[in-house]
Amino acid sequence: QLQLVESGGGLVQSGGSLRLSCVASGKIFSINAMGWYRQAPGKQRELVANIGSGGSTNYGDSVKGRFTISRDTAKNTVYLQMNSLKPEDTAVYYCWSHITVPPSISRPYWGQGTQVTVSS
């Protein structure tokens, strides 16, 4: 059973930092991309950042310059370093990954989400 498991969420004061981690486990042939989305109450899910297999990155406009995405390919893990957090960053953060499983089926997978709350 393939799954994505997030960790690292929590409560932090405005201006603080958090680091999220997400590990993909199961029968994986290859991981094509990994990333993070978030959803605040009453809002649509939005892209936070993603990173391709070659290391190329893409960020949502609201987090550019504050958040950094990275991955450890050997560990099937993606990280999100969040600095200078603002109350508007409060949301459930979801790990996402586009994975190829044997024999050659590729599709997106989602984690269960981790809550990030930034107090003012």
Backbone as numpy.savetxt, mean C-alpha at the origin, in Angstrom:
# Nx Ny Nz CAx CAy CAz Cx Cy Cz
-3.63 -20.62 -0.83 -4.48 -19.43 -0.83 -3.59 -18.19 -0.83
-3.67 -17.40 -1.89 -2.86 -16.20 -1.97 -3.49 -15.10 -1.14
-2.67 -14.39 -0.37 -3.20 -13.29 0.43 -2.18 -12.19 0.58
-2.70 -10.99 0.81 -1.89 -9.82 1.12 -2.21 -9.43 2.55
-1.19 -9.28 3.37 -1.39 -8.95 4.78 -0.66 -7.65 5.10
-1.45 -6.65 5.51 -0.89 -5.35 5.85 -0.59 -5.26 7.34
0.33 -4.39 7.68 0.62 -4.07 9.07 1.18 -2.65 9.15
1.14 -2.08 10.36 1.77 -0.79 10.57 0.84 0.38 10.72
-0.45 0.17 10.58 -1.38 1.27 10.77 -1.49 1.64 12.24
-2.21 2.74 12.49 -2.40 3.16 13.87 -2.79 4.61 13.97
-2.65 5.14 15.18 -2.99 6.53 15.49 -1.71 7.34 15.64
-1.67 8.49 14.98 -0.49 9.34 15.05 -0.94 10.79 15.03
-0.14 11.65 15.62 -0.47 13.08 15.62 -0.08 13.71 14.29
-0.74 14.80 13.98 -0.43 15.55 12.77 1.06 15.91 12.74
1.69 15.70 11.60 3.12 15.94 11.46 3.97 14.72 11.72
3.36 13.67 12.23 4.08 12.46 12.56 4.29 11.55 11.36
4.83 10.37 11.64 5.17 9.40 10.59 4.65 8.01 10.95
4.39 7.25 9.92 4.04 5.83 10.05 4.64 5.09 8.87
4.89 3.81 9.07 5.37 2.97 7.98 4.47 1.75 7.86
3.87 1.60 6.70 3.02 0.45 6.42 3.83 -0.61 5.68
3.48 -1.87 5.96 4.09 -2.99 5.26 3.00 -3.91 4.74
3.29 -4.59 3.65 2.34 -5.55 3.08 3.13 -6.70 2.48
2.79 -7.90 2.93 3.46 -9.10 2.45 2.48 -9.95 1.64
2.93 -10.35 0.48 2.15 -11.27 -0.36 2.65 -12.69 -0.12
1.71 -13.60 0.12 2.10 -14.99 0.36 1.16 -15.93 -0.37
1.66 -17.13 -0.64 0.89 -18.12 -1.38 1.65 -18.58 -2.60
0.93 -19.24 -3.52 1.56 -19.74 -4.74 1.66 -18.60 -5.74
2.83 -17.99 -5.79 3.06 -16.83 -6.63 4.07 -17.15 -7.70
3.70 -16.90 -8.96 4.65 -17.07 -10.04 5.48 -15.81 -10.21
4.81 -14.68 -10.22 5.52 -13.40 -10.29 4.61 -12.28 -9.81
5.23 -11.23 -9.29 4.49 -10.03 -8.87 4.83 -8.91 -9.85
3.82 -8.40 -10.50 4.03 -7.42 -11.55 4.08 -6.00 -11.02
3.30 -5.73 -10.01 3.27 -4.40 -9.41 2.66 -4.51 -8.02
2.99 -3.58 -7.17 2.40 -3.52 -5.83 2.10 -2.06 -5.51
1.20 -1.85 -4.58 0.89 -0.47 -4.26 -0.08 -0.33 -3.11
-0.50 0.90 -2.91 -1.40 1.24 -1.82 -2.52 2.16 -2.33
-3.71 1.88 -1.87 -4.85 2.74 -2.08 -5.41 3.08 -0.70
-6.23 4.10 -0.65 -6.88 4.42 0.63 -8.31 4.85 0.39
-9.11 4.68 1.44 -10.52 5.09 1.36 -10.92 5.71 2.68
-11.31 6.97 2.62 -11.81 7.68 3.78 -13.33 7.55 3.82
-13.95 7.71 4.99 -15.41 7.59 5.09 -16.12 8.53 4.13
-17.04 7.99 3.37 -17.83 8.79 2.45 -17.11 9.17 1.16
-15.91 8.65 0.98 -15.15 8.99 -0.23 -14.80 7.72 -1.01
-14.46 7.93 -2.29 -14.06 6.80 -3.12 -12.63 6.38 -2.80
-12.34 5.13 -3.10 -10.99 4.64 -2.93 -10.08 5.37 -3.93
-8.91 5.79 -3.45 -8.00 6.54 -4.30 -6.59 5.97 -4.24
-5.85 6.17 -5.32 -4.46 5.74 -5.37 -3.62 6.56 -4.41
-2.79 5.86 -3.65 -1.77 6.52 -2.84 -0.44 6.44 -3.58
-0.03 5.23 -3.90 1.23 5.04 -4.62 1.30 3.62 -5.13
2.01 3.42 -6.24 2.31 2.07 -6.68 3.73 2.01 -7.22
4.23 0.79 -7.33 5.59 0.56 -7.78 5.61 -0.67 -8.68
6.22 -0.50 -9.84 6.27 -1.58 -10.81 7.40 -2.56 -10.52
7.41 -3.63 -11.32 8.42 -4.66 -11.12 9.83 -4.13 -11.37
9.94 -3.09 -12.19 11.25 -2.49 -12.47 11.62 -1.38 -11.53
10.72 -1.07 -10.60 11.00 -0.04 -9.61 10.41 1.31 -9.92
9.72 1.45 -11.03 9.09 2.74 -11.34 7.96 3.00 -10.36
7.81 4.26 -9.98 6.81 4.62 -8.97 5.83 5.65 -9.49
4.67 5.67 -8.85 3.62 6.61 -9.21 2.91 6.99 -7.92
2.67 8.29 -7.72 2.06 8.78 -6.49 0.81 9.58 -6.76
-0.13 9.50 -5.83 -1.27 10.41 -5.89 -0.80 11.82 -5.58
-1.47 12.80 -6.16 -1.04 14.19 -6.01 -0.99 14.63 -4.55
-1.92 14.16 -3.75 -2.02 14.63 -2.37 -0.90 14.13 -1.46
-0.14 13.14 -1.92 0.91 12.57 -1.06 2.31 12.79 -1.60
2.41 13.37 -2.78 3.74 13.58 -3.38 4.61 14.42 -2.47
5.84 13.97 -2.29 6.78 14.69 -1.45 6.71 14.34 0.02
5.67 13.60 0.41 5.52 13.22 1.82 5.60 11.70 2.02
5.11 10.95 1.06 5.08 9.49 1.16 6.11 8.90 0.19
6.67 7.75 0.60 7.62 7.05 -0.25 7.27 5.57 -0.28
7.13 5.03 -1.47 6.85 3.60 -1.63 8.13 2.89 -2.01
8.29 1.68 -1.49 9.44 0.85 -1.83 9.02 -0.61 -1.75
9.85 -1.48 -2.30 9.51 -2.90 -2.25 10.77 -3.73 -2.09
10.57 -4.88 -1.45 11.62 -5.88 -1.33 11.15 -7.08 -2.16
11.67 -7.20 -3.34 11.20 -8.23 -4.27 11.41 -9.62 -3.71
12.54 -9.84 -3.05 12.85 -11.16 -2.51 11.86 -11.58 -1.43
11.29 -10.60 -0.75 10.36 -10.89 0.35 8.90 -10.69 -0.04
8.65 -10.37 -1.32 7.28 -10.11 -1.79 6.59 -9.08 -0.91
7.32 -8.05 -0.56 6.83 -7.05 0.40 6.91 -5.65 -0.19
5.89 -4.87 0.10 5.88 -3.46 -0.28 5.72 -2.62 0.98
6.38 -1.48 1.00 6.35 -0.58 2.14 5.82 0.78 1.72
5.24 1.47 2.68 4.83 2.85 2.45 5.29 3.67 3.64
6.29 4.50 3.44 6.75 5.40 4.47 5.95 6.70 4.35
5.24 7.04 5.41 4.37 8.21 5.40 4.91 9.23 6.40
5.34 10.37 5.90 5.86 11.45 6.73 4.96 12.67 6.63
5.13 13.58 7.57 4.35 14.82 7.59 2.86 14.54 7.44
2.39 13.59 8.20 0.99 13.18 8.09 0.04 14.30 8.48
-1.10 14.34 7.79 -2.13 15.34 8.01 -3.43 14.64 8.38
-4.32 15.36 9.07 -5.62 14.74 9.40 -6.35 14.20 8.16
-6.18 14.86 7.02 -6.86 14.40 5.81 -6.25 13.11 5.24
-5.16 12.63 5.82 -4.62 11.32 5.44 -5.34 10.18 6.15
-6.22 10.52 7.08 -6.97 9.50 7.81 -7.83 8.69 6.85
-7.65 7.37 6.88 -8.37 6.49 5.96 -8.00 5.04 6.28
-8.71 4.14 5.65 -8.27 2.75 5.62 -7.35 2.59 4.41
-6.17 2.08 4.65 -5.18 1.90 3.61 -5.17 0.43 3.17
-5.31 0.23 1.87 -5.38 -1.11 1.30 -4.14 -1.40 0.45
-3.56 -2.54 0.71 -2.48 -3.02 -0.13 -3.08 -3.63 -1.40
-2.40 -3.42 -2.50 -2.85 -3.94 -3.81 -1.65 -4.54 -4.51
-1.91 -5.60 -5.27 -0.83 -6.17 -6.04 -1.39 -6.88 -7.27
-0.69 -6.76 -8.37 -1.05 -7.49 -9.59 -0.09 -8.67 -9.69
-0.66 -9.85 -9.56 0.14 -11.06 -9.37 -0.20 -12.10 -10.43
0.81 -12.81 -10.87 0.63 -13.96 -11.74 0.82 -15.23 -10.93
-0.21 -16.07 -10.96 -0.14 -17.35 -10.23 -0.07 -18.48 -11.24
0.48 -19.62 -10.83 0.57 -20.76 -11.76 -0.82 -21.20 -12.21
-0.96 -21.60 -13.50 0.11 -21.66 -14.49 0.45 -20.30 -15.09
-0.53 -19.44 -15.30 -0.22 -18.12 -15.87 -1.44 -17.20 -15.80
-2.05 -17.17 -14.62 -3.24 -16.34 -14.43 -2.84 -15.07 -13.70
-3.12 -13.93 -14.31 -2.74 -12.63 -13.73 -3.99 -11.84 -13.38
-3.99 -11.30 -12.17 -5.11 -10.46 -11.76 -4.72 -9.67 -10.52
-5.51 -8.64 -10.18 -5.23 -7.86 -8.97 -5.72 -8.56 -7.71
-5.01 -8.35 -6.64 -5.39 -8.84 -5.33 -5.37 -7.67 -4.34
-6.20 -7.77 -3.30 -6.31 -6.73 -2.29 -6.10 -7.30 -0.91
-5.50 -6.48 -0.04 -5.41 -6.82 1.36 -6.70 -6.44 2.08
-6.75 -6.73 3.38 -7.97 -6.48 4.15 -8.07 -5.04 4.62
-6.98 -4.31 4.54 -6.98 -2.90 4.94 -6.44 -2.70 6.34
-5.80 -1.56 6.54 -5.31 -1.18 7.86 -5.66 0.29 8.10
-6.16 0.58 9.29 -6.62 1.93 9.61 -5.45 2.84 9.96
-5.44 4.00 9.35 -4.51 5.07 9.71 -5.33 6.26 10.15
-5.09 6.72 11.37 -5.81 7.87 11.90 -4.80 8.94 12.32
-4.98 10.14 11.81 -4.09 11.26 12.11 -4.89 12.30 12.88
-4.48 12.55 14.10 -5.19 13.52 14.95 -4.58 14.91 14.78
-5.42 15.90 14.92 -4.95 17.30 14.74 -4.45 17.89 16.04
